[in-house]
XYZ file of C-alpha atoms in Angstrom:
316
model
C 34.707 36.169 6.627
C 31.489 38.384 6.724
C 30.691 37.874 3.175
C 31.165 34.378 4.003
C 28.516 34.686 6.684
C 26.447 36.831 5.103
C 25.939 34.341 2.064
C 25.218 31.874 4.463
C 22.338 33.508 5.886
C 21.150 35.005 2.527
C 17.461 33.218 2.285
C 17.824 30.455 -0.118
C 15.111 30.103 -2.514
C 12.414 27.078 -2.502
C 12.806 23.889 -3.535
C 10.980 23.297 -6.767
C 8.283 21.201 -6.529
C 8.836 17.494 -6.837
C 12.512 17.365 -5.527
C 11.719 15.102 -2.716
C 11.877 10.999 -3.014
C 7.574 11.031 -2.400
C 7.043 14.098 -4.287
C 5.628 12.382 -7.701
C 3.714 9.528 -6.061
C 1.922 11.756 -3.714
C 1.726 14.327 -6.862
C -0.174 11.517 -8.918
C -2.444 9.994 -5.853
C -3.253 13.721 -5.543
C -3.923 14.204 -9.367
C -6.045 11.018 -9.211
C -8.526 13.186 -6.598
C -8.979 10.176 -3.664
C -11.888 12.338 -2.325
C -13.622 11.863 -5.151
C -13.815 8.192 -5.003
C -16.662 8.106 -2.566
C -19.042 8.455 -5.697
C -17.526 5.032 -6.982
C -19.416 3.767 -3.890
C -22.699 3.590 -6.239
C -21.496 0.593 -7.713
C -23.245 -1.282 -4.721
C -26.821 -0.059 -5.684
C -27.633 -1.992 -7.910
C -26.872 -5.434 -5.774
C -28.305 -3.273 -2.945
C -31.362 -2.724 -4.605
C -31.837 -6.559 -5.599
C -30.799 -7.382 -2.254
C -28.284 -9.890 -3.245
C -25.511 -7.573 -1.354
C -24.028 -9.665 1.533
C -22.539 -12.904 -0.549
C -18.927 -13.941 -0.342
C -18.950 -13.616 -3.960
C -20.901 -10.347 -4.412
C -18.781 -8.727 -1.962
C -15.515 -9.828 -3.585
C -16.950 -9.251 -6.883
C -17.615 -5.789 -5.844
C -14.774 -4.714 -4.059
C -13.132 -5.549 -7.587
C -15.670 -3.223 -9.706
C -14.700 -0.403 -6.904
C -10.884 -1.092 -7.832
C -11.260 -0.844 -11.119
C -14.068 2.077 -11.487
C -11.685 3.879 -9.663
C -8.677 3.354 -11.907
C -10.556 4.535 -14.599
C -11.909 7.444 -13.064
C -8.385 8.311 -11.799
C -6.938 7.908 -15.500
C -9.443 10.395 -17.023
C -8.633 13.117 -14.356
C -5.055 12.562 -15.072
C -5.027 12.929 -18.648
C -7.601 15.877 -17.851
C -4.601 17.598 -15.881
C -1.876 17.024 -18.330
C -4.641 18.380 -21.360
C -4.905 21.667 -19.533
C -1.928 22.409 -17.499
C -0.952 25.501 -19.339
C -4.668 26.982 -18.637
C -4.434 25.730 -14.903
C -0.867 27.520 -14.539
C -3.031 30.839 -14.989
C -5.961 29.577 -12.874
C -6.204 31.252 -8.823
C -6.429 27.832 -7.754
C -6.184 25.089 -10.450
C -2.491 26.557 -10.525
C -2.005 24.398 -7.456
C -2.692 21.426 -8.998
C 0.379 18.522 -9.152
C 0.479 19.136 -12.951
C -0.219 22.753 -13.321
C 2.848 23.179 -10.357
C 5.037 20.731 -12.169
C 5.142 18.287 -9.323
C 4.115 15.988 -11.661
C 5.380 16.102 -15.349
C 2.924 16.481 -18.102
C 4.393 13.375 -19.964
C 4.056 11.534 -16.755
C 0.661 11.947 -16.127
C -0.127 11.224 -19.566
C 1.750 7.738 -19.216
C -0.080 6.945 -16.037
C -3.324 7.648 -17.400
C -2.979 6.171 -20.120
C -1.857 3.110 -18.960
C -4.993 2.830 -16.413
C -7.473 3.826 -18.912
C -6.148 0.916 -20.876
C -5.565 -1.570 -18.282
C -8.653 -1.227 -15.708
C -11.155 -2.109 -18.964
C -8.607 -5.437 -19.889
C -8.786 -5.858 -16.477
C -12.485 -6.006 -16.370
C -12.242 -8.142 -19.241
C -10.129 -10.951 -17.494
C -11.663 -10.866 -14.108
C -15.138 -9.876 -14.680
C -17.452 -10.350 -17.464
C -17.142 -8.860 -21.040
C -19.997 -6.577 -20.586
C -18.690 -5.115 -17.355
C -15.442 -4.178 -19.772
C -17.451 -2.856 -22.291
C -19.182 0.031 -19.582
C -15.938 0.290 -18.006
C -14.733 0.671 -21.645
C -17.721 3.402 -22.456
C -17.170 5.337 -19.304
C -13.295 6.129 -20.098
C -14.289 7.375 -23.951
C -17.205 9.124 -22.906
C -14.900 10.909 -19.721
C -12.479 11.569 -22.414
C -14.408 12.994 -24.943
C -15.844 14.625 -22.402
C -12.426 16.785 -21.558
C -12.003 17.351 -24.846
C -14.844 18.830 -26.361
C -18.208 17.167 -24.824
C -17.713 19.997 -21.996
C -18.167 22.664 -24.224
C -21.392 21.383 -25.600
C -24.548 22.759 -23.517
C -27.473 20.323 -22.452
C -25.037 17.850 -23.539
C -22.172 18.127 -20.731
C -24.901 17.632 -18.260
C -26.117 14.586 -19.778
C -22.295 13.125 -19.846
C -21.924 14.156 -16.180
C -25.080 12.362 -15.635
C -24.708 8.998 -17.651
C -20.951 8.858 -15.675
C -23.045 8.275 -12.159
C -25.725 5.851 -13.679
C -23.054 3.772 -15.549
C -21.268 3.596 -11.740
C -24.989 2.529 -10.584
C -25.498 -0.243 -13.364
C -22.152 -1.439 -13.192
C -22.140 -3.225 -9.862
C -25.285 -5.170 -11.261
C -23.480 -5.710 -14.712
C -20.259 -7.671 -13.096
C -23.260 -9.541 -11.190
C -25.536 -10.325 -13.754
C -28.439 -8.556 -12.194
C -31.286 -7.686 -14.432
C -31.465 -4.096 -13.986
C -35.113 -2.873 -13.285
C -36.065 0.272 -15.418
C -37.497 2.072 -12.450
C -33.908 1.676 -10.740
C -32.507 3.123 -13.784
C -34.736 5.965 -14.167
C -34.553 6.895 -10.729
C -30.998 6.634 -10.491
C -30.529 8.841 -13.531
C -32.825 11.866 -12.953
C -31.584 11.857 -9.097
C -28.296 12.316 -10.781
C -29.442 14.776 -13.103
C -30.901 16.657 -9.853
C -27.389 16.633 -8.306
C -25.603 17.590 -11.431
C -27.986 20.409 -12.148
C -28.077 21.730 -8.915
C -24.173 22.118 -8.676
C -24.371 23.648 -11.606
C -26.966 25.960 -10.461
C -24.995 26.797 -7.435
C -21.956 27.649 -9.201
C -24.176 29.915 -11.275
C -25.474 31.827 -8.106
C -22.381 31.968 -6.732
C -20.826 33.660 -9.457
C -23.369 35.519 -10.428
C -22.601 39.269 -11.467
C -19.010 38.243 -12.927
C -18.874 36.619 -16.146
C -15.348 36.566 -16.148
C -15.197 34.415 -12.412
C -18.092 32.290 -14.471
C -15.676 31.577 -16.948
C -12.714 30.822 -14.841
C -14.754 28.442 -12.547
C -16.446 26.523 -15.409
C -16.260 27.833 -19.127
C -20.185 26.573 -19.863
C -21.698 28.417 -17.214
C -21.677 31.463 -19.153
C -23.977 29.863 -21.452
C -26.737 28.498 -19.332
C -28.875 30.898 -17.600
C -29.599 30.418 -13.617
C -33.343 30.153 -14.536
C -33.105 27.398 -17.039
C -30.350 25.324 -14.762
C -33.671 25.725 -11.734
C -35.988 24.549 -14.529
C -33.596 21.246 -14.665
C -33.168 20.315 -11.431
C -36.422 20.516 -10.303
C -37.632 18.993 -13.440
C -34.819 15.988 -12.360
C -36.323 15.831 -8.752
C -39.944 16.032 -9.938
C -39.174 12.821 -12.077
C -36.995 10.609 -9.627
C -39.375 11.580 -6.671
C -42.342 9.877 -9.670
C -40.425 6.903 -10.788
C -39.308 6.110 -6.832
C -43.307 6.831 -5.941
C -44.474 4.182 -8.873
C -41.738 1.538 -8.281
C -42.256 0.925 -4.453
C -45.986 0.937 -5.308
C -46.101 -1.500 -7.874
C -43.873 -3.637 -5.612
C -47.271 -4.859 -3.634
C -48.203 -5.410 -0.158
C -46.470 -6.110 2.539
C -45.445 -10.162 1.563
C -44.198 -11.674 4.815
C -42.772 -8.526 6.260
C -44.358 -6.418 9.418
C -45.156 -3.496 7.601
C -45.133 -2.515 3.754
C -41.201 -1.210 4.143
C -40.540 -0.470 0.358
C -44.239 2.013 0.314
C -42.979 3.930 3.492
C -39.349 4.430 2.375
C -40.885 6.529 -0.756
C -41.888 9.424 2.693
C -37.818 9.486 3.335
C -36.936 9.284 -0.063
C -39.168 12.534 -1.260
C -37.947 14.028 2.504
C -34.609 13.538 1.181
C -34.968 15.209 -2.068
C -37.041 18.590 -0.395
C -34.340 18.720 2.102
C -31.555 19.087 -0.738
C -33.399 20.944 -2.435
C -33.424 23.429 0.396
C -29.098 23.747 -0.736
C -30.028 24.126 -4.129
C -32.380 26.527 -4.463
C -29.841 28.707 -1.797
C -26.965 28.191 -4.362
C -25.147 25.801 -1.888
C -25.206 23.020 -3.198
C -21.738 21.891 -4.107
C -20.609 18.159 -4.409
C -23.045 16.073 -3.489
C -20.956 13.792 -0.881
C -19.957 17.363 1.233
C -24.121 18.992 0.568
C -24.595 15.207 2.459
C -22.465 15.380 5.167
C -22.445 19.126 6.123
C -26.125 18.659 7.068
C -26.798 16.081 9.788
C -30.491 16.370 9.006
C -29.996 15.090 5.383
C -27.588 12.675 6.928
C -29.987 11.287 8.797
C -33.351 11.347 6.790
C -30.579 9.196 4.398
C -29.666 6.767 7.214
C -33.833 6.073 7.854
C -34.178 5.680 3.901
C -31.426 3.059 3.795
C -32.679 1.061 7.252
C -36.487 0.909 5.421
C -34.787 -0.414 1.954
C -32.997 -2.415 3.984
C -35.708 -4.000 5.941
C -38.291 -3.995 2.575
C -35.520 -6.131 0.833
C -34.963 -8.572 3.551
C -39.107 -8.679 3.578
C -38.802 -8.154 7.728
């Protein structure tokens, strides 16, 4: 009878991962990083900027675009997993990843992703426009080449990074058939470059003294020096902070509206680029949606940048 009782209270050993009835849904939603949809957001800036936004039509076309940028997206970070869940098993903290734990089999997420990065471009085929598959089509190689080998590549896994968040910026205008202006494009793209480089930079600071930490947190970083990744993003900055300048002043006067909205929103705009600049030149700038809403400042010098486009496109 004691042995009895004392096997009864021996402690019983965890439950491997993904025993439970939720445990590989959740283990995929996780896998398919939700927090990182908020970027996918950019697909309205191209509408916004041509201030054909607030149709039925544009709305429903664009809620679609979201949907379907953000399958894609979500298949290239789970075929990403599945590609490098032996190195994540050895990682501090990529080790808790659904793959990497075996919450989620490798052969699963390889399935899944698949499947998206094959359906969400057919998709876009069907319900959208053929050149709104093609990007959407573009995107998922170029993510995919980028996890296999573009990431190793330096200058040129910044540029990848970078093309990802202008093709999310054109595509929006794409499904809508807006022409796309070139100073829209060239802002959009060095901004991003900015961002991207400034991460990068960050992650550089951070780590700086330990090559082997460099290596664990991002392979590449060993490569690039801190002083050339400074040289980019203010390079990035110096050029989106020009093309914004010449844009809203070859845009004219003031038309029917109050006051000349679209010149005035370029004193937020380069506000908003000093202040987060600020984060990267301390090494803390991290993802740009968390440097963004850590600091109520930037937050708000945003907010009066978006009320002056705002009011410039409506011409009040």
């Amino acid at each position: 009878m004691a042995d009895r009782t004392a096997l009864l209270e021996r402690p019983q050993p965890p439950r491997p991962p993904g025993t439970g009835s939720l445990a590989l849904p959740l283990g995929l939603l996780k896998t398919a990083r939700p927090r990182q949809w908020v970027k996918n957001v950019l697909v309205v800036a191209a509408p916004a900027a041509a201030g054909e936004l607030f149709s039925r039509h544009s709305l429903l076309q664009l809620a679609l675009v979201f949907a379907l940028f953000t399958a894609a997206a979500s298949a290239v970070y789970l075929i990403n997993d599945a590609r490098d869940a032996e190195a994540d098993r050895a990682h501090p903290t990529k080790c808790r990843r659904p793959v990497a734990a075996r919450q989620v089999p490798v052969t699963v997420a390889y399935a899944v992703g698949g499947l998206l990065a094959v359906l969400a471009p057919v998709a876009a085929a069907v319900l959208c426009t053929p050149l709104t598959a093609g990007l959407l089509g573009a995107y998922v190689v170029m993510q995919l080449a980028y996890c296999v080998s573009l990431k190793h590549v330096l200058v040129v896994d910044l540029a990848v990074v970078t093309t990802g968040f202008l093709m999310r910026a054109m595509i929006g205008g794409v499904a809508l058939g807006i022409p796309l202006s070139r100073w829209f494009l060239i802002t959009t793209g060095f901004g991003a470059l900015f961002m991207v480089a400034a991460k990068r930079y960050s992650e550089a600071v951070q780590m700086s003294g330990s090559a082997e930490k460099l290596g664990a947190t991002r392979a590449l970083l060993t490569e690039y020096t801190t002083g050339y990744l400074r040289f980019v993003w203010q390079l990035a900055a110096g050029v989106a902070v020009l093309a914004y300048c010449l844009w809203a002043m070859e845009s004219g006067g003031t038309a029917n509206g109050l006051l000349p909205w679209r010149q005035l929103s370029m004193a937020a705009f380069v506000l908003a680029v000093l202040r987060y600049a600020v984060f990267a030149d301390r090494g803390t700038a991290g993802e740009p949606e968390d440097v963004v809403l850590r600091d109520r400042a930037l937050a708000v010098i945003g907010l009066v940048w978006i009320a002056m486009y705002a009011l410039a496109v409506a011409d009040w």
